[in-house]
Amino acid sequence: MNTITGNLLHSLILFPILILALIINVHASSHSTICFDDAWGCLTETADDTLNSGWQDIISIEDLWESHPEIIRSLFSHLDLEYPGLEPVSQSLQNADTVSAANRLITYYKNSDSGLWLREKPYTFESTEDRNRAEQLLNDKITRNGLAEIPLTENGGWDWTYHGPRNDAEFGYFINRHRFFIDLLRGWHETGQDAYAEKFDLIIRDWILHNPLPDKDHRIWEVLRTTTVELDWRDINEVIWRVLEAGNRMGDTWPQAFYGFQNAEDFSPAARIMMLSSIPIHALYLKEHHAIGHNHGTMELNGLGLVGLAFPEFQQADDWVEYALEKMEEELEIQVYPDGVQTELTSTYQLVALRHFETLIENYRNAGRSVSDLYLKRVEEMYNYLVYSMRPDGYQPLNNDSDRRDMASVVLGAADIFDRPDWIYIATNGEEGMKPDGLPSRVFPWAGIHVMRNGWDADSHWGFFHTGPYGTGHQHRDMLHLSVHAYGRDLLVDTGRYTHEDYFSFDPTMWRGYFRSSFSQNVILIDGAGQDVWDRIAEDPLEEGIDYVNTEEFDYAVDTFTGGYENTEGEAEHTRAVFYVRGKYWVVVDRVTTDRPRKLEALWHFAPDVHAVIEDIQVVSNDTSKGNLRLVPAGEVSWDVEIIKGQTEPYIRGWYSETYGNKEPTPTAVYTAQIDNNSTFAWVLVPASGSVPEVGADLMDQNTGKVRIHIEGEEPTIVTVPLTRGTPGIE
C-alpha cells in the first residue's frame, strides 16, 4: 500500500469515530463542550453532575470508555497518530478498537523516551519536613502555614474550592497547583510504599473528573476578557482554573508526576488517559490566555513550553514549544528593566519570574533545544540584581509583596552556573570568590533602587532606598522608603506583606491594606493619609550626577513623590534626599511642599527584636552587644514623638511580617507635627555595634540641605544634601 492510499484509509477510518464523538458531545446533556478557535473540533470534559457516585471505581480503560468515552476521544483527536512509536495505537483505531488503542498508548508511554529527563530525575526527600508533608497527604492533610485537613465532598473527593482554615484564596490556589504531587512522588520513590502512588492516582482522578474547564458562560471568561483590575479572580471566587494555576500544573507538577509514576502499578490506566486528555486542554487555554508583562506569564508560558517538550506526540506540541520560547523572550524585554530588575519591583516575585525564565532554559536543554545568548544574558542580569541588593546576612530586601528569604544558597548556585566569582564573594561575606570591582554600593537606575554599603563582610552597613516607579504588580505605597541593616542586624525595616486577603486594599484598618499602605513604610503621612498611585513604569533611567552620586566617601540620592495623598485636598509633595557617609551614618533631608497647613507624621519602623526608647526627641535602640541605631531629628519643625507597637485601633500600626501568613508587633517611632507652609527638616541615622554614642544634629541651611553632625568624641562634620539641583558633599 502506498503512502497516499494509507493516509487516505487512515483518515477514512478515523473520520466516523470523530464524527460520532462530536454527535455524542452535542446531544449528551450531561457533557460540557469547550471550543478553541485553533483546536481540531472541541475539547470536551464531563460536568460533575454525573459524578456524584462511582467515580472512584473508574480504574481501567474499559471503565473510562463506558463512563466517559469523550475523554478518550478528545485525547485521540489531539494526538499525532503518525508520530514514531504510535503505529500500534493508530492500527487499533483503524480497527475501530478505541479501548485497545488507549491501552496501547499507555504501553507506549511506559516504554518511550518522551520526557526522559523527567523519568530519570531523582525524587527523594530533602528534609524531615518533606517526609512529613508526604505522610500527612495520605490523610488528606496539607501543610501551608500550618496543617489543614481538606474537607471531602459528598462524592468522596476533595473540596477543591476550599480556602483553608484562614479563608484565604491563596490556600485554594495552592491546592489547585498540585505541588504536593511531588511530595507523593518522593514518598513513593523513597519508600516504595504503594500508598503514595494510590493517593496520587485517587487525587488526580478526582480533580480531572470534577473540575472540567468551565463553559463559555462561566465568569472566568469574563475575567479573561477584562483588561483592568476592575474584575479579578478573587471577585468570582475562582481558585481552580485561574490561568496561573493551569500554568503551574503543567510546568511544575503534572509532567513530573506523569513520568515519575510511570512504573507505579497503582497509577491506573484511567488516570493516565485522563491526564493525557487534559494536557491539550491546559495547553490551548494557556496559549490563548497567558499573562503579558507579569510574573504570572513566566509560569504560564513555562508550563506551555514544558508540555510541548515532554509530550511531543501531540499535534501542536512543536507550536507550543516555539510559541512559549518566543513569548518568554518577549517577556524578558517587557518585564525586566535593562538594569535586571523585574518591573514589579518585588524581590520575591523577581525570584519567581527568574526561576521560571531559568527553568525554561533547563527544560529546553534537556529536550535537546537551546535558547539565545541574549536570553541567557538577561537571566544573568536578573540574578545580578538579587545578588547586589542582598543584605549582608544573605537575605533579600523586603520590598513590596516580599518575604524575608535567605538568598545565599540561591546565589551560590547561580554563581556556579554563570561563572561569577564576585557573587560567591558577596554570598560568603568575602571568605571565598573574588572581590567585586568598584564601590560596594550599587544603583539600579531604571528601578530607582539605591543599595548603600560600606563593604562585603557580615557586619557591613546596608541601606535600601527606593526612588523609582510604583511597579506593575504586588505594589506597596513606599516611594522614598529607607531600610537600614548594620552589624548583622535589621534596624529600620520594610514591614512585609502578611496576607493577600482583601488583595487590592490600601485601607490601614485592614491587614492587607495596612501592609500595602504608607502606614507600614518609613515615609511621611500627610493629614493622616498615605501615598496614592504614581507612575507604574519608568520611561527613562535615573540620571547619574543629578538623581544620584556615588563616591569613595559617600552615596547620595534624591527624588520627589508627586502622586498625591489619598483623599487629601490641595497639593502636597514630598522630596527626600538620602546621604550616606560611608561607614558612618545616613543623613536624610525631607521637604514637604504644600498649599495649606498640614499635619505630618514621619514613620520609622524598627525591626521587631529591636528595643527602642525615646531620649528627649531622639529614638535610640539599646540592645546589649548587638547592632543599634540612634535616630536624631534636626530642623525647626516641632515634633512630638511616640513609639507604637502592635496597634489595631483606630487603624493598624506597628506590625511586621517576615513571611506570608505570619505577623508580629514591631516598635514604630511616629513623629507628629503641624506645619503652616513648606517645611524642610532632617534626620541623622547613626548605627553602632553596642551602645550608640551621643549625637547632635543641626539643619544649618534649608535651601542647600546643609547639616552639621556632631558625634560624641569626634570632630563635627558638615554635609551638603541638596533637595534640588546642587552638589552633594562633605566638609
XYZ file of C-alpha atoms in Angstrom:
731
model
C 0.000 0.000 0.000
C 1.499 3.378 -0.953
C 1.709 6.322 1.459
C -1.139 8.296 -0.103
C -3.503 5.330 -0.031
C -2.523 4.510 3.551
C -3.085 8.034 4.760
C -6.447 8.176 2.983
C -7.545 4.903 4.552
C -6.338 6.116 7.938
C -8.410 9.301 7.593
C -11.499 7.479 6.368
C -11.409 5.119 9.320
C -10.823 7.838 11.902
C -13.390 10.247 10.479
C -16.514 8.318 11.589
C -15.053 7.965 15.083
C -14.513 11.693 15.374
C -17.968 12.468 13.946
C -19.520 10.068 16.447
C -17.643 11.826 19.266
C -18.996 15.173 18.145
C -22.555 13.820 17.898
C -22.341 12.429 21.415
C -20.891 15.682 22.703
C -23.671 17.766 21.152
C -26.579 15.650 22.320
C -25.487 14.453 25.744
C -26.884 16.999 28.181
C -24.510 15.888 30.925
C -21.488 16.983 28.912
C -19.945 20.454 28.589
C -18.135 21.308 25.346
C -15.125 23.587 25.350
C -14.103 25.034 21.966
C -10.984 26.932 20.946
C -10.540 28.663 17.621
C -7.317 26.811 16.823
C -8.426 23.397 18.101
C -9.382 20.382 16.000
C -13.010 20.124 16.955
C -13.952 20.795 20.571
C -12.298 19.834 23.810
C -14.869 18.054 25.866
C -14.947 17.224 29.544
C -17.665 15.850 31.729
C -19.669 18.021 34.108
C -19.701 16.947 37.720
C -23.475 16.412 37.898
C -22.929 12.857 36.633
C -20.085 12.141 39.031
C -21.714 12.173 42.417
C -21.050 8.479 42.835
C -18.955 5.751 41.269
C -16.029 7.861 40.093
C -13.625 6.048 42.401
C -14.389 2.814 40.550
C -13.171 4.217 37.212
C -9.861 2.371 37.098
C -9.463 0.589 33.776
C -9.727 1.853 30.219
C -12.929 -0.147 29.910
C -14.345 1.701 32.935
C -13.413 5.051 31.432
C -14.741 4.160 27.976
C -18.057 3.087 29.446
C -18.493 6.151 31.670
C -16.657 8.936 29.813
C -15.842 7.998 26.225
C -15.489 11.674 25.314
C -12.311 11.923 27.400
C -10.643 9.227 25.297
C -11.959 10.613 22.010
C -10.744 14.100 22.870
C -7.278 12.706 23.560
C -7.031 10.901 20.241
C -8.272 13.936 18.351
C -5.193 15.841 19.553
C -2.533 13.173 19.136
C -0.304 12.962 16.082
C -1.059 9.348 15.284
C 1.798 9.276 12.770
C 4.336 10.068 15.486
C 7.045 7.347 15.589
C 6.073 4.628 18.026
C 2.314 5.245 17.851
C 1.773 2.834 14.956
C 0.062 0.218 17.187
C -2.245 2.897 18.560
C -3.145 4.035 15.063
C -3.733 0.441 13.980
C -6.184 -0.164 16.830
C -8.112 2.978 15.892
C -8.220 1.844 12.269
C -9.713 -1.366 13.581
C -12.312 0.719 15.485
C -10.980 -0.613 18.790
C -10.630 2.522 20.897
C -10.117 0.620 24.153
C -7.191 -1.272 22.638
C -5.769 1.985 21.257
C -5.845 3.571 24.719
C -4.174 0.558 26.306
C -1.502 0.571 23.609
C -0.949 4.276 24.227
C -0.307 3.509 27.895
C 2.220 0.858 26.875
C 3.888 3.356 24.557
C 4.380 5.889 27.366
C 5.758 3.235 29.694
C 8.478 2.406 27.196
C 9.137 5.612 25.226
C 11.870 8.195 25.693
C 9.455 11.100 25.881
C 10.155 13.259 28.917
C 13.295 11.231 29.569
C 14.830 13.841 31.886
C 11.654 13.780 33.977
C 11.709 9.979 34.163
C 15.345 9.923 35.267
C 15.111 12.738 37.791
C 15.741 11.538 41.355
C 12.765 12.209 43.607
C 13.941 11.958 47.193
C 13.135 13.646 50.459
C 15.464 16.569 51.123
C 14.346 17.111 54.715
C 12.206 15.767 57.513
C 9.628 18.400 56.552
C 9.395 16.856 53.072
C 8.716 13.443 54.564
C 6.138 14.789 56.993
C 4.269 16.603 54.210
C 4.052 13.406 52.182
C 2.826 11.375 55.138
C 0.176 13.952 56.027
C -1.168 13.878 52.463
C -2.142 10.253 52.945
C -4.654 11.574 55.484
C -5.904 14.420 53.261
C -3.866 16.994 55.161
C -1.970 19.825 53.509
C 0.903 21.779 55.032
C 0.723 25.504 54.232
C 1.270 27.978 57.049
C 0.315 25.158 59.369
C -1.529 21.904 58.867
C -5.018 21.843 57.338
C -7.291 18.923 56.556
C -9.054 19.147 53.193
C -12.831 18.673 53.539
C -14.386 15.916 51.481
C -17.411 16.446 49.262
C -20.499 14.239 49.129
C -18.914 12.179 46.364
C -15.832 11.440 48.484
C -13.426 13.737 46.673
C -11.606 16.795 47.901
C -13.344 20.142 48.093
C -11.179 21.892 45.515
C -12.759 25.253 46.323
C -11.609 25.107 49.955
C -9.904 28.331 51.086
C -8.206 26.807 54.098
C -8.669 27.454 57.815
C -7.984 31.193 57.353
C -10.421 31.567 54.451
C -7.538 32.684 52.237
C -7.822 32.355 48.453
C -4.087 31.667 48.350
C -4.787 28.326 50.008
C -7.260 27.478 47.261
C -4.738 28.438 44.616
C -2.129 26.325 46.370
C -4.105 23.092 46.421
C -5.030 23.529 42.746
C -1.392 23.916 41.723
C -0.856 20.297 42.805
C 2.691 20.859 44.009
C 2.034 18.235 46.662
C 2.171 15.663 43.849
C 5.949 15.983 44.124
C 5.727 15.114 47.820
C 3.778 11.965 46.972
C 6.223 11.180 44.180
C 9.131 11.498 46.581
C 7.337 9.305 49.079
C 6.827 6.554 46.504
C 10.380 6.716 45.124
C 11.980 6.938 48.556
C 9.967 4.284 50.395
C 8.439 2.138 47.658
C 5.157 2.185 49.589
C 2.116 1.782 47.348
C 0.073 4.189 49.469
C 1.773 7.225 47.908
C 1.011 6.150 44.343
C -2.520 5.140 45.321
C -3.134 8.569 46.818
C -1.797 10.349 43.769
C -3.974 8.220 41.499
C -7.086 8.941 43.548
C -6.423 12.684 43.741
C -5.697 13.129 40.038
C -8.829 11.215 39.010
C -10.871 13.225 41.474
C -9.541 16.547 40.193
C -9.894 15.819 36.473
C -13.369 14.325 36.671
C -14.800 17.019 38.932
C -13.094 20.115 37.569
C -13.648 20.454 33.829
C -12.720 23.704 32.145
C -15.974 25.681 32.511
C -18.351 26.506 29.677
C -18.110 29.852 27.936
C -20.932 31.293 30.024
C -18.870 30.895 33.215
C -17.486 34.070 34.779
C -13.871 33.014 34.296
C -14.231 34.083 30.690
C -15.477 37.476 31.827
C -12.341 37.884 33.924
C -10.181 36.853 30.980
C -11.839 39.461 28.788
C -11.246 42.195 31.375
C -8.225 44.396 30.685
C -8.279 46.249 34.024
C -8.285 45.214 37.686
C -11.982 46.052 37.981
C -12.767 42.320 37.881
C -10.356 39.829 39.393
C -10.335 36.084 40.044
C -10.979 36.833 43.696
C -14.176 38.673 42.749
C -15.647 35.491 41.297
C -14.149 33.203 43.946
C -12.330 31.115 41.315
C -9.330 29.106 42.510
C -9.346 26.106 40.167
C -8.987 27.462 36.625
C -7.137 30.698 37.210
C -4.623 30.697 34.343
C -1.711 30.807 36.764
C -2.779 27.544 38.390
C -3.085 25.904 34.979
C 0.449 27.031 34.202
C 1.802 25.725 37.476
C 0.123 22.359 36.981
C 1.713 21.977 33.544
C 5.093 23.431 34.493
C 5.746 22.152 37.988
C 3.766 19.001 38.712
C 1.788 17.137 36.057
C 4.591 16.189 33.633
C 6.850 15.312 36.569
C 4.173 13.160 38.205
C 3.042 11.518 34.961
C 6.535 10.328 34.121
C 7.711 9.866 37.700
C 4.868 7.420 38.454
C 5.143 5.517 35.144
C 6.361 2.365 36.868
C 3.815 2.512 39.664
C 1.232 -0.259 39.356
C -1.237 1.875 41.295
C -1.132 4.634 38.664
C -4.285 3.387 36.996
C -4.847 3.206 33.231
C -7.851 5.510 33.566
C -5.816 8.167 35.391
C -3.066 8.021 32.784
C -5.501 8.619 29.941
C -7.313 11.339 31.877
C -4.064 13.226 32.405
C -3.067 12.916 28.769
C -6.508 14.069 27.647
C -6.384 17.109 29.890
C -2.956 18.270 28.704
C -4.090 19.802 25.375
C -6.998 21.468 27.194
C -4.493 23.106 29.509
C -2.075 23.938 26.690
C -4.643 25.666 24.499
C -6.004 27.548 27.495
C -2.510 28.726 28.423
C -1.603 29.751 24.898
C -4.757 31.781 24.495
C -4.861 33.419 27.932
C -1.346 33.697 29.392
C -0.461 36.968 31.108
C 1.732 39.588 29.467
C 4.168 41.742 31.417
C 3.595 39.989 34.736
C 5.366 37.225 36.659
C 2.281 35.044 36.103
C 3.146 34.898 32.418
C 6.504 33.277 33.151
C 4.806 30.399 34.954
C 2.069 30.025 32.366
C 4.437 30.036 29.385
C 6.874 27.768 31.202
C 4.045 25.268 31.599
C 3.082 25.538 27.949
C 6.661 25.011 26.848
C 7.211 22.015 29.094
C 4.152 20.056 27.959
C 5.199 20.665 24.355
C 8.695 19.371 25.085
C 7.635 16.460 27.297
C 4.696 15.308 25.166
C 5.850 15.650 21.543
C 3.133 13.190 20.484
C 0.531 15.960 20.420
C -0.166 17.554 17.051
C 0.509 21.069 18.300
C 3.474 20.215 20.543
C 6.044 21.940 18.325
C 3.836 25.001 18.119
C 3.561 25.131 21.926
C 7.345 24.838 22.247
C 8.132 27.541 19.694
C 5.403 29.865 20.915
C 6.435 29.573 24.560
C 10.077 30.371 23.803
C 9.185 33.299 21.554
C 6.880 34.793 24.165
C 9.308 34.215 27.036
C 11.963 36.094 25.067
C 9.467 38.925 24.681
C 8.620 38.785 28.388
C 12.274 39.259 29.296
C 12.168 42.564 27.447
C 8.726 43.579 28.728
C 9.144 42.518 32.353
C 12.811 43.200 33.031
C 14.448 46.624 33.008
C 17.922 46.976 31.440
C 19.350 47.016 34.984
C 17.994 43.498 35.620
C 15.097 44.412 37.911
C 11.721 42.857 37.178
C 9.111 45.602 36.791
C 7.038 44.538 39.807
C 9.954 45.733 41.980
C 9.332 42.919 44.432
C 12.230 40.703 45.482
C 10.050 37.636 46.000
C 8.444 37.895 42.576
C 11.749 38.832 40.958
C 12.870 35.383 42.053
C 9.589 33.749 40.976
C 9.885 35.177 37.470
C 13.609 34.435 37.339
C 13.126 30.821 38.391
C 10.717 30.238 35.521
C 12.825 32.054 32.948
C 15.640 29.799 34.114
C 13.552 26.619 34.264
C 12.639 27.138 30.627
C 16.366 27.074 29.795
C 16.798 23.795 31.678
C 13.753 22.174 30.081
C 14.713 23.173 26.553
C 18.278 21.993 27.025
C 17.074 18.688 28.469
C 14.923 18.233 25.384
C 17.869 18.942 23.078
C 16.931 22.529 22.262
C 18.656 25.795 23.029
C 17.922 29.406 23.885
C 19.673 32.524 22.626
C 22.730 34.130 24.198
C 20.634 37.263 24.769
C 18.126 35.215 26.771
C 20.940 33.886 28.961
C 22.376 37.385 29.411
C 19.056 38.779 30.602
C 18.667 35.964 33.126
C 22.170 36.690 34.435
C 21.235 40.365 34.822
C 18.210 39.383 36.895
C 20.445 37.366 39.193
C 22.905 40.232 39.386
C 20.244 42.477 40.890
C 19.332 39.881 43.513
C 22.986 39.447 44.442
C 23.915 43.117 44.729
C 20.721 44.096 46.555
C 21.128 41.312 49.128
C 21.629 42.226 52.780
C 24.997 41.361 54.374
C 23.275 38.456 56.183
C 22.256 36.949 52.832
C 18.578 37.869 52.989
C 16.754 39.669 50.205
C 15.074 43.081 50.588
C 11.552 43.002 51.952
C 10.195 45.438 49.371
C 6.572 45.324 48.192
C 4.929 41.867 48.451
C 8.088 40.087 49.567
C 9.137 37.673 52.274
C 12.432 37.783 54.139
C 14.244 34.923 52.407
C 17.842 33.720 52.711
C 19.316 34.041 49.224
C 22.871 32.857 49.865
C 22.366 29.290 48.616
C 20.460 30.531 45.565
C 23.257 32.965 44.759
C 25.971 30.337 45.145
C 24.141 28.013 42.791
C 23.737 30.748 40.205
C 27.382 31.811 40.591
C 28.459 28.326 39.572
C 26.207 28.353 36.500
C 27.223 31.820 35.306
C 30.848 31.683 36.472
C 30.580 34.737 38.727
C 33.218 34.669 41.472
C 32.065 38.136 42.580
C 28.697 36.667 43.519
C 30.469 33.999 45.587
C 32.424 36.722 47.377
C 29.235 38.590 48.273
C 27.327 35.482 49.378
C 30.196 34.313 51.614
C 30.961 37.775 53.081
C 34.346 37.747 51.393
C 35.500 34.322 52.563
C 35.523 32.870 49.038
C 35.406 34.108 45.467
C 36.692 37.377 44.048
C 36.036 40.846 45.446
C 33.729 42.884 43.187
C 35.235 45.805 41.326
C 34.342 49.349 42.305
C 32.362 50.668 45.229
C 30.246 48.303 47.342
C 27.145 50.459 46.754
C 25.011 49.876 43.685
C 22.326 51.872 41.869
C 19.704 50.266 39.649
C 18.683 53.363 37.703
C 15.611 52.028 35.896
C 14.081 50.576 39.055
C 15.143 53.585 41.137
C 16.748 51.372 43.773
C 19.824 52.524 45.692
C 21.798 49.997 47.742
C 24.229 51.823 50.042
C 27.029 49.779 51.622
C 30.471 50.173 53.102
C 31.763 46.653 52.467
C 31.016 42.978 51.962
C 31.589 41.474 55.427
C 28.801 40.294 57.733
C 28.857 43.493 59.820
C 28.667 45.847 56.848
C 26.238 48.737 56.646
C 23.391 48.290 54.151
C 20.751 50.820 53.169
C 17.931 50.284 50.685
C 16.375 53.479 49.301
C 13.511 53.438 46.778
C 13.053 56.393 44.435
C 11.643 54.594 41.420
C 8.314 53.766 39.812
C 5.303 52.247 41.546
C 5.708 48.875 39.842
C 3.470 46.698 37.688
C 2.194 44.343 40.383
C 2.319 43.472 44.092
C 2.894 47.161 44.869
C 3.136 48.936 48.194
C 2.887 52.705 48.657
C 6.556 53.038 49.552
C 8.261 55.668 47.429
C 11.179 57.270 49.342
C 11.236 54.409 51.883
C 14.625 53.688 53.504
C 15.630 50.435 55.218
C 18.832 50.086 57.271
C 20.786 46.973 58.287
C 24.107 47.106 60.147
C 26.309 44.908 62.327
C 24.493 41.739 61.323
C 21.043 43.009 62.176
C 17.985 44.697 60.677
C 17.445 48.085 62.300
C 14.930 50.012 60.174
C 12.658 47.786 58.124
C 10.063 47.494 55.445
C 7.287 45.587 57.200
C 6.486 42.874 54.617
C 3.097 41.702 53.301
C 1.433 39.196 55.707
C -1.690 38.411 53.628
C -3.353 38.624 50.216
C -6.869 38.663 51.669
C -8.643 41.874 50.552
C -5.961 41.880 47.900
C -6.359 45.371 46.435
C -6.897 47.197 49.729
C -4.845 50.133 50.988
C -7.129 50.683 53.958
C -4.978 50.749 57.133
C -7.886 49.381 59.178
C -7.483 46.073 57.290
C -4.430 43.837 57.487
C -3.797 43.731 53.761
C -4.387 47.459 53.441
C -2.030 48.287 56.291
C 0.864 46.251 54.944
C 0.441 47.707 51.442
C -0.112 51.293 52.510
C 2.305 54.043 53.516
C 1.289 53.347 57.135
C 3.752 50.438 57.103
C 6.636 52.244 55.386
C 9.379 54.614 56.512
C 7.782 57.585 54.786
C 5.647 60.611 55.703
C 1.865 60.656 56.097
C 0.131 63.931 55.304
C -3.106 64.818 57.079
C -3.349 61.186 58.195
C -3.167 59.891 54.616
C -0.666 57.763 52.771
C 0.648 57.962 49.249
C -1.587 57.467 46.237
C -0.616 55.805 42.951
C 2.274 57.145 40.875
C 3.916 56.080 37.607
C 3.921 52.298 37.302
C 6.728 52.077 34.724
C 9.975 54.011 34.344
C 10.215 55.564 30.900
C 13.835 56.607 31.444
C 16.591 55.703 33.909
C 17.748 57.961 36.710
C 20.483 60.384 35.688
C 23.849 59.988 37.361
C 25.122 63.250 38.768
C 21.600 64.634 39.096
C 19.455 61.910 40.693
C 22.318 60.112 42.390
C 26.027 60.364 43.093
C 28.401 57.668 44.357
C 31.939 58.444 45.510
C 34.533 56.828 47.741
C 33.300 58.986 50.637
C 29.531 58.966 50.198
C 26.385 57.926 48.349
C 23.621 60.378 47.552
C 20.161 60.027 46.002
C 17.127 62.294 45.762
C 13.593 62.218 44.371
C 10.163 63.755 44.851
C 6.853 61.997 45.375
C 4.251 63.855 43.305
C 1.467 61.261 43.166
C -0.694 62.901 45.833
C -2.098 61.578 49.092
C -5.280 59.558 49.349
C -8.466 61.605 49.807
C -6.427 64.701 50.673
C -7.406 68.117 49.343
C -4.976 70.527 47.790
C -1.404 69.980 46.722
C 1.286 68.260 48.726
C 4.608 66.816 47.610
C 7.412 65.125 49.482
C 11.054 65.416 48.435
C 13.621 63.227 50.176
C 17.380 63.119 49.775
C 19.475 60.402 51.415
C 23.197 60.944 52.004
C 25.258 58.017 53.266
C 28.634 58.882 54.791
C 30.298 55.611 54.003
C 30.944 53.513 57.071
C 29.459 56.068 59.479
C 25.790 57.146 59.159
C 22.904 58.220 56.970
C 21.600 61.795 56.706
C 18.042 62.169 55.418
C 16.702 65.577 54.369
C 12.948 65.926 53.771
C 10.930 68.762 52.327
C 7.139 68.884 52.263
C 5.758 71.385 49.751
C 2.124 72.307 50.422
C -0.510 74.889 49.555
C -2.042 74.847 53.058
C -1.362 73.881 56.689
C -0.781 70.172 57.196
C -0.378 67.517 59.835
C 2.778 65.468 59.265
C 3.569 62.001 60.604
C 7.087 60.757 59.918
C 7.277 56.988 60.388
C 10.357 54.957 61.272
C 9.756 51.213 61.700
C 12.348 49.422 63.802
C 12.819 45.649 63.488
C 10.702 43.552 65.906
C 13.668 42.402 68.003
C 14.997 45.938 68.457
C 14.357 47.567 71.830
C 13.831 51.243 71.016
C 13.347 54.007 73.566
C 12.769 57.754 73.435
C 15.513 60.059 74.705
C 14.167 63.603 74.619
C 13.224 63.923 70.929
C 15.600 61.204 69.722
C 14.844 57.484 69.433
C 17.627 55.020 70.163
C 17.910 51.265 70.485
C 19.953 49.901 73.379
C 20.299 46.137 72.920
C 23.446 44.809 74.578
C 26.244 43.565 72.309
C 24.144 43.985 69.176
C 23.775 46.418 66.336
C 21.861 49.523 67.413
C 20.639 52.762 65.868
C 20.139 56.328 67.023
C 17.552 58.422 65.167
C 18.180 62.161 65.505
C 15.784 64.783 64.074
C 17.113 68.185 63.009
C 15.478 71.402 61.872
C 12.869 73.880 63.082
C 9.829 71.587 62.949
C 8.447 70.972 66.434
C 7.949 67.212 66.694
C 6.061 65.100 69.188
C 7.299 61.515 69.238
C 5.845 58.233 70.452
C 6.658 54.588 69.901
C 3.686 52.496 68.786
C 3.794 48.722 68.790
C 1.015 46.277 67.873
C -1.817 48.810 67.489
C -5.098 47.667 65.891
C -7.462 50.592 66.623
C -8.479 53.043 65.215
C -6.199 51.757 62.485
C -3.385 49.229 62.339
C 0.110 50.442 63.142
C 3.353 48.916 64.422
C 3.288 45.441 62.842
C 5.835 43.427 60.861
C 5.575 40.306 58.684
C 8.736 38.354 57.961
C 6.922 35.754 55.844
C 3.477 35.344 54.347
C 0.841 34.433 56.932
C 2.932 35.492 59.935
C 2.924 38.840 61.737
C 4.260 40.302 64.979
C 4.303 43.700 66.692
C 7.229 45.952 65.866
C 8.281 49.250 67.503
C 7.435 52.196 65.275
C 8.654 55.701 66.003
C 5.924 58.153 64.976
C 6.958 61.804 64.797
C 3.958 64.159 64.572
C 3.930 67.881 63.807
C 1.766 70.654 62.401
C 3.183 72.862 59.643
C 1.721 76.034 58.162
C 3.552 76.017 54.850
C 6.534 74.480 53.075
C 8.856 72.819 55.581
C 12.313 71.262 55.431
C 13.743 69.042 58.138
C 16.403 66.394 58.539
C 17.266 63.131 60.278
C 20.571 61.550 61.155
C 20.630 57.742 61.440
C 23.705 56.547 63.318
C 24.317 52.773 63.638
C 26.771 51.250 66.068
C 27.836 47.892 67.434
C 26.763 48.014 71.054
C 25.989 51.369 72.629
C 25.386 54.266 70.218
C 27.233 57.446 71.247
C 25.502 60.763 71.824
C 24.730 62.600 68.600
C 23.796 66.194 67.882
C 22.497 67.471 64.533
C 21.601 70.896 63.137
C 19.962 71.753 59.836
C 22.105 74.786 59.032
C 20.604 75.786 55.678
C 17.216 74.590 54.444
C 17.888 75.747 50.885
C 21.138 73.887 50.387
C 20.362 70.988 52.738
C 23.473 71.630 54.794
C 23.506 69.569 58.018
C 26.025 69.651 60.852
C 26.552 66.342 62.695
C 28.442 66.055 65.969
C 29.087 62.543 67.282
C 30.428 62.312 70.824
C 34.223 62.031 70.812
C 34.563 63.115 67.167
C 35.047 66.382 65.324
C 31.813 67.827 63.849
C 31.108 67.101 60.203
C 29.084 69.203 57.769
C 27.373 67.505 54.836
C 25.500 69.127 51.961
C 22.385 67.186 50.934
C 20.682 69.160 48.155
C 16.961 68.711 47.555
C 17.104 70.469 44.201
C 19.963 70.789 41.778
C 23.148 71.193 43.739
C 26.382 69.456 44.591
C 26.377 67.000 47.494
C 29.499 66.768 49.579
C 31.302 66.555 52.916
C 33.174 69.414 54.567
